[in-house]
Amino acid sequence: MSPEPDVGRAVSSTIGRRGPIAAGGDGTAREVIAGLVGTPVRLGLLPLGSAMNTVRALGIPQDLVEAVRLVQRAERVERIDVGTVAGETLVEAGGVGVSAGVFHLLCSIDSGRWDRVRTLITYLRRTRSTRVTLETDGRQREYRTLSLIVANAPYTGARVTIAPGALMNDALYDVKVFLSRTKVQLAASWLRLILGRGERLPRVAELRARTVKVTARRPLLVHADDVLVGRTPATFELLPAAVTVIAGPRAPGLD
């Protein structure tokens, strides 16, 4: 017998008793989380999308029936950080330069892993590095880079493990500045990320901060999750413990 009727009844009984439920993909989760920033409302998430990065980070089962049971029990409730840049909400990760174009491309391609890799390589052929000034919690540094990432969670885009150590409840972004001198080197780094081998990337400067300001000699694209939000200069602000969510007992994105 199909489990859908039982799932529907469980969800209906949960709404209003434990708080709202966002049933959808990462875009749905992002929109609902944006609307709950600063409120005491407790949010449950159900996996009805494709990548489901937020669900994965919070340790929520990707099996719908198991996810409903977890939301019903609500045994673990956490406050998570939420980012902002250019007036847009950032739940997973944002970035500047090539990363903005890359995530826009990867999230718009509904195909296999190697098709995404080929698209990435084609895009990188058209880019060049520039000098950026990065201010993290008041401290300035200069880099020459093609791309940098500002991560609130471990996963983003098309199921890419962008920052394996990033936590959604530590009040800090994990920042990665790609110092690759050639496009081939940068492509190799991104390939390792796509293949889930990004724990120790060569030629990457890693920082942690609550506020990240980026300026560049020439305007660079900026993204928040899978949304292009404009060009530099850009300021990434983190709102600690901004939203309450129901999480699983083993959540890669929580401490």
CSV table of C-alpha atoms in Angstrom, one decimal:
chain,number,residue,atom,x,y,z
A,1,MET,CA,0.0,0.0,0.0
A,2,SER,CA,1.3,3.5,-0.8
A,3,PRO,CA,2.4,5.5,2.2
A,4,GLU,CA,1.1,8.9,0.8
A,5,PRO,CA,-2.2,9.0,2.7
A,6,ASP,CA,-0.5,8.4,6.0
A,7,VAL,CA,2.1,11.0,5.2
A,8,GLY,CA,-0.5,13.5,4.4
A,9,ARG,CA,-2.4,12.9,7.6
A,10,ALA,CA,0.8,13.1,9.6
A,11,VAL,CA,1.8,16.4,8.0
A,12,SER,CA,-1.7,17.8,8.5
A,13,SER,CA,-1.7,16.9,12.2
A,14,THR,CA,1.7,18.4,12.6
A,15,ILE,CA,0.9,21.8,11.1
A,16,GLY,CA,-0.4,24.2,13.7
A,17,ARG,CA,0.6,21.9,16.5
A,18,ARG,CA,4.4,22.0,16.1
A,19,GLY,CA,4.8,24.9,13.6
A,20,PRO,CA,4.9,25.3,9.8
A,21,ILE,CA,6.4,22.7,7.4
A,22,ALA,CA,8.3,23.5,4.2
A,23,ALA,CA,7.8,20.6,1.8
A,24,GLY,CA,9.9,21.1,-1.3
A,25,GLY,CA,13.4,21.7,-2.4
A,26,ASP,CA,16.2,24.1,-1.4
A,27,GLY,CA,14.5,27.0,-3.0
A,28,THR,CA,11.3,26.4,-1.0
A,29,ALA,CA,13.4,26.0,2.2
A,30,ARG,CA,15.2,29.2,1.5
A,31,GLU,CA,12.0,31.2,1.0
A,32,VAL,CA,10.4,30.0,4.1
A,33,ILE,CA,13.5,30.4,6.2
A,34,ALA,CA,13.8,34.0,4.9
A,35,GLY,CA,10.3,34.7,6.2
A,36,LEU,CA,11.0,33.3,9.6
A,37,VAL,CA,14.2,35.2,10.4
A,38,GLY,CA,14.0,36.6,13.9
A,39,THR,CA,10.8,34.8,14.9
A,40,PRO,CA,10.3,32.1,17.5
A,41,VAL,CA,8.5,29.9,15.1
A,42,ARG,CA,9.8,26.3,14.7
A,43,LEU,CA,10.2,25.1,11.2
A,44,GLY,CA,10.0,21.5,9.9
A,45,LEU,CA,11.5,20.6,6.5
A,46,LEU,CA,10.4,17.7,4.3
A,47,PRO,CA,12.4,16.5,1.3
A,48,LEU,CA,10.5,17.0,-1.9
A,49,GLY,CA,13.2,18.4,-4.1
A,50,SER,CA,16.3,17.2,-5.9
A,51,ALA,CA,19.5,18.4,-4.3
A,52,MET,CA,18.1,18.9,-0.8
A,53,ASN,CA,21.2,20.5,0.6
A,54,THR,CA,19.5,22.1,3.6
A,55,VAL,CA,17.8,18.8,4.6
A,56,ARG,CA,21.1,17.0,4.3
A,57,ALA,CA,22.9,19.5,6.4
A,58,LEU,CA,20.3,19.3,9.1
A,59,GLY,CA,20.4,15.5,9.2
A,60,ILE,CA,16.8,15.1,8.1
A,61,PRO,CA,16.1,11.8,6.3
A,62,GLN,CA,15.6,12.1,2.6
A,63,ASP,CA,13.0,9.4,2.8
A,64,LEU,CA,9.7,11.2,3.1
A,65,VAL,CA,8.0,8.9,5.6
A,66,GLU,CA,11.1,8.9,7.9
A,67,ALA,CA,11.3,12.7,7.6
A,68,VAL,CA,7.7,13.1,8.6
A,69,ARG,CA,8.2,10.9,11.6
A,70,LEU,CA,11.3,13.0,12.6
A,71,VAL,CA,9.4,16.2,12.3
A,72,GLN,CA,6.5,14.8,14.4
A,73,ARG,CA,8.9,13.7,17.2
A,74,ALA,CA,10.9,17.0,17.1
A,75,GLU,CA,13.4,15.5,19.5
A,76,ARG,CA,16.1,17.9,18.3
A,77,VAL,CA,15.4,21.6,17.8
A,78,GLU,CA,18.2,24.0,16.8
A,79,ARG,CA,18.6,27.7,16.1
A,80,ILE,CA,20.5,28.1,12.8
A,81,ASP,CA,22.4,31.1,11.3
A,82,VAL,CA,21.2,32.8,8.2
A,83,GLY,CA,23.2,35.0,5.9
A,84,THR,CA,22.4,38.0,3.8
A,85,VAL,CA,24.0,39.7,0.8
A,86,ALA,CA,22.6,42.5,-1.4
A,87,GLY,CA,19.2,42.2,0.4
A,88,GLU,CA,18.9,38.4,-0.4
A,89,THR,CA,18.8,35.6,2.0
A,90,LEU,CA,21.7,33.1,2.1
A,91,VAL,CA,21.1,29.7,3.7
A,92,GLU,CA,23.8,27.5,2.0
A,93,ALA,CA,26.6,29.5,0.5
A,94,GLY,CA,27.3,32.6,-1.6
A,95,GLY,CA,30.3,33.7,-3.5
A,96,VAL,CA,32.1,36.1,-5.8
A,97,GLY,CA,33.6,35.8,-9.2
A,98,VAL,CA,33.7,32.5,-11.0
A,99,SER,CA,31.7,30.8,-8.2
A,100,ALA,CA,28.7,33.0,-9.0
A,101,GLY,CA,28.7,32.0,-12.6
A,102,VAL,CA,29.5,28.4,-11.8
A,103,PHE,CA,26.6,27.9,-9.4
A,104,HIS,CA,24.2,29.7,-11.7
A,105,LEU,CA,25.3,27.3,-14.5
A,106,LEU,CA,25.4,24.1,-12.3
A,107,CYS,CA,22.0,24.8,-10.7
A,108,SER,CA,20.4,25.4,-14.1
A,109,ILE,CA,21.7,22.2,-15.7
A,110,ASP,CA,19.4,19.2,-15.0
A,111,SER,CA,21.8,16.5,-16.2
A,112,GLY,CA,24.5,14.2,-15.1
A,113,ARG,CA,27.7,15.0,-13.2
A,114,TRP,CA,30.0,14.9,-16.2
A,115,ASP,CA,27.8,17.2,-18.2
A,116,ARG,CA,28.1,19.7,-15.3
A,117,VAL,CA,31.9,19.3,-15.3
A,118,ARG,CA,32.1,20.0,-19.1
A,119,THR,CA,29.9,23.1,-18.7
A,120,LEU,CA,32.1,24.3,-15.8
A,121,ILE,CA,35.3,23.9,-17.9
A,122,THR,CA,33.8,25.8,-20.8
A,123,TYR,CA,32.8,28.6,-18.5
A,124,LEU,CA,36.3,28.8,-16.9
A,125,ARG,CA,37.9,29.2,-20.3
A,126,ARG,CA,36.3,32.7,-20.6
A,127,THR,CA,37.4,34.1,-17.2
A,128,ARG,CA,40.4,35.7,-15.8
A,129,SER,CA,41.7,36.5,-12.3
A,130,THR,CA,41.6,39.9,-10.6
A,131,ARG,CA,42.8,41.5,-7.4
A,132,VAL,CA,40.2,41.7,-4.6
A,133,THR,CA,40.2,43.2,-1.1
A,134,LEU,CA,38.6,41.0,1.5
A,135,GLU,CA,37.6,42.5,4.8
A,136,THR,CA,36.6,39.8,7.4
A,137,ASP,CA,35.4,41.2,10.7
A,138,GLY,CA,37.3,44.4,10.2
A,139,ARG,CA,40.6,42.8,9.0
A,140,GLN,CA,41.7,43.5,5.5
A,141,ARG,CA,43.6,41.2,3.2
A,142,GLU,CA,44.3,41.3,-0.6
A,143,TYR,CA,44.3,38.4,-2.9
A,144,ARG,CA,44.5,37.8,-6.6
A,145,THR,CA,41.7,35.3,-7.3
A,146,LEU,CA,39.2,34.0,-9.8
A,147,SER,CA,36.7,33.0,-7.2
A,148,LEU,CA,35.8,33.0,-3.5
A,149,ILE,CA,33.1,31.2,-1.5
A,150,VAL,CA,31.3,32.3,1.6
A,151,ALA,CA,29.7,29.2,3.1
A,152,ASN,CA,27.1,28.9,5.9
A,153,ALA,CA,26.5,25.2,5.3
A,154,PRO,CA,28.5,22.2,4.0
A,155,TYR,CA,26.4,21.7,0.8
A,156,THR,CA,25.2,23.9,-2.0
A,157,GLY,CA,24.3,23.9,-5.6
A,158,ALA,CA,23.9,20.6,-7.4
A,159,ARG,CA,24.8,18.5,-4.2
A,160,VAL,CA,28.3,20.0,-4.0
A,161,THR,CA,30.1,19.6,-0.7
A,162,ILE,CA,31.5,23.2,-0.8
A,163,ALA,CA,32.7,23.5,2.8
A,164,PRO,CA,32.9,20.1,4.6
A,165,GLY,CA,33.5,21.8,8.0
A,166,ALA,CA,30.9,24.5,7.8
A,167,LEU,CA,28.3,24.6,10.6
A,168,MET,CA,25.0,26.4,10.5
A,169,ASN,CA,25.0,27.1,14.2
A,170,ASP,CA,28.5,28.4,14.9
A,171,ALA,CA,27.8,32.1,14.1
A,172,LEU,CA,30.6,32.2,11.5
A,173,TYR,CA,31.0,31.9,7.7
A,174,ASP,CA,33.6,29.5,6.3
A,175,VAL,CA,35.4,31.5,3.6
A,176,LYS,CA,37.4,29.9,0.8
A,177,VAL,CA,39.6,32.1,-1.5
A,178,PHE,CA,40.8,30.2,-4.5
A,179,LEU,CA,44.4,31.2,-5.2
A,180,SER,CA,44.8,29.2,-8.3
A,181,ARG,CA,47.1,31.0,-10.8
A,182,THR,CA,45.7,29.2,-13.8
A,183,LYS,CA,42.2,28.2,-14.9
A,184,VAL,CA,43.4,24.6,-15.1
A,185,GLN,CA,44.2,24.7,-11.4
A,186,LEU,CA,40.9,26.3,-10.5
A,187,ALA,CA,39.0,23.7,-12.7
A,188,ALA,CA,40.9,20.9,-10.8
A,189,SER,CA,39.8,22.4,-7.5
A,190,TRP,CA,36.2,22.6,-8.6
A,191,LEU,CA,36.3,19.1,-10.0
A,192,ARG,CA,37.5,17.8,-6.6
A,193,LEU,CA,34.5,19.7,-5.0
A,194,ILE,CA,32.0,18.2,-7.4
A,195,LEU,CA,33.4,14.7,-6.8
A,196,GLY,CA,33.2,15.2,-3.0
A,197,ARG,CA,36.9,15.4,-2.4
A,198,GLY,CA,37.2,19.0,-1.1
A,199,GLU,CA,38.4,18.4,2.5
A,200,ARG,CA,41.9,19.6,1.7
A,201,LEU,CA,42.1,21.8,-1.4
A,202,PRO,CA,45.5,23.0,-2.6
A,203,ARG,CA,45.9,26.8,-3.3
A,204,VAL,CA,43.0,27.8,-1.1
A,205,ALA,CA,43.1,30.4,1.7
A,206,GLU,CA,40.5,29.5,4.4
A,207,LEU,CA,39.1,32.1,6.8
A,208,ARG,CA,36.2,32.3,9.2
A,209,ALA,CA,34.2,35.5,9.9
A,210,ARG,CA,30.7,36.9,10.7
A,211,THR,CA,31.0,39.8,8.2
A,212,VAL,CA,32.7,39.5,4.8
A,213,LYS,CA,33.2,42.6,2.6
A,214,VAL,CA,34.5,42.1,-0.9
A,215,THR,CA,35.7,44.8,-3.3
A,216,ALA,CA,37.5,44.2,-6.6
A,217,ARG,CA,39.3,46.2,-9.3
A,218,ARG,CA,36.7,45.2,-11.7
A,219,PRO,CA,33.0,44.3,-10.9
A,220,LEU,CA,32.6,40.6,-10.2
A,221,LEU,CA,29.4,38.6,-10.1
A,222,VAL,CA,27.9,37.8,-6.7
A,223,HIS,CA,25.5,35.0,-5.8
A,224,ALA,CA,23.5,33.9,-2.7
A,225,ASP,CA,22.7,30.2,-2.9
A,226,ASP,CA,21.7,29.6,-6.5
A,227,VAL,CA,20.5,33.2,-7.1
A,228,LEU,CA,22.6,35.9,-8.8
A,229,VAL,CA,22.3,39.1,-6.7
A,230,GLY,CA,24.5,41.6,-8.5
A,231,ARG,CA,28.1,42.6,-8.6
A,232,THR,CA,30.9,43.7,-6.2
A,233,PRO,CA,31.3,45.5,-4.0
A,234,ALA,CA,29.3,43.2,-1.7
A,235,THR,CA,28.9,42.6,2.0
A,236,PHE,CA,28.0,39.2,3.4
A,237,GLU,CA,26.4,39.5,6.9
A,238,LEU,CA,25.6,36.6,9.1
A,239,LEU,CA,22.6,36.6,11.4
A,240,PRO,CA,23.4,34.1,14.2
A,241,ALA,CA,20.7,31.8,15.6
A,242,ALA,CA,18.2,33.5,13.3
A,243,VAL,CA,15.7,30.7,12.7
A,244,THR,CA,14.5,27.6,14.7
A,245,VAL,CA,14.4,24.3,12.9
A,246,ILE,CA,13.8,20.7,13.6
A,247,ALA,CA,16.9,18.6,12.9
A,248,GLY,CA,18.0,15.0,12.9
A,249,PRO,CA,20.2,13.4,15.6
A,250,ARG,CA,23.2,13.3,13.3
A,251,ALA,CA,23.4,16.5,11.3
A,252,PRO,CA,26.6,17.3,9.3
A,253,GLY,CA,25.8,21.0,9.3
A,254,LEU,CA,25.4,21.3,13.1
A,255,ASP,CA,27.8,21.1,16.0
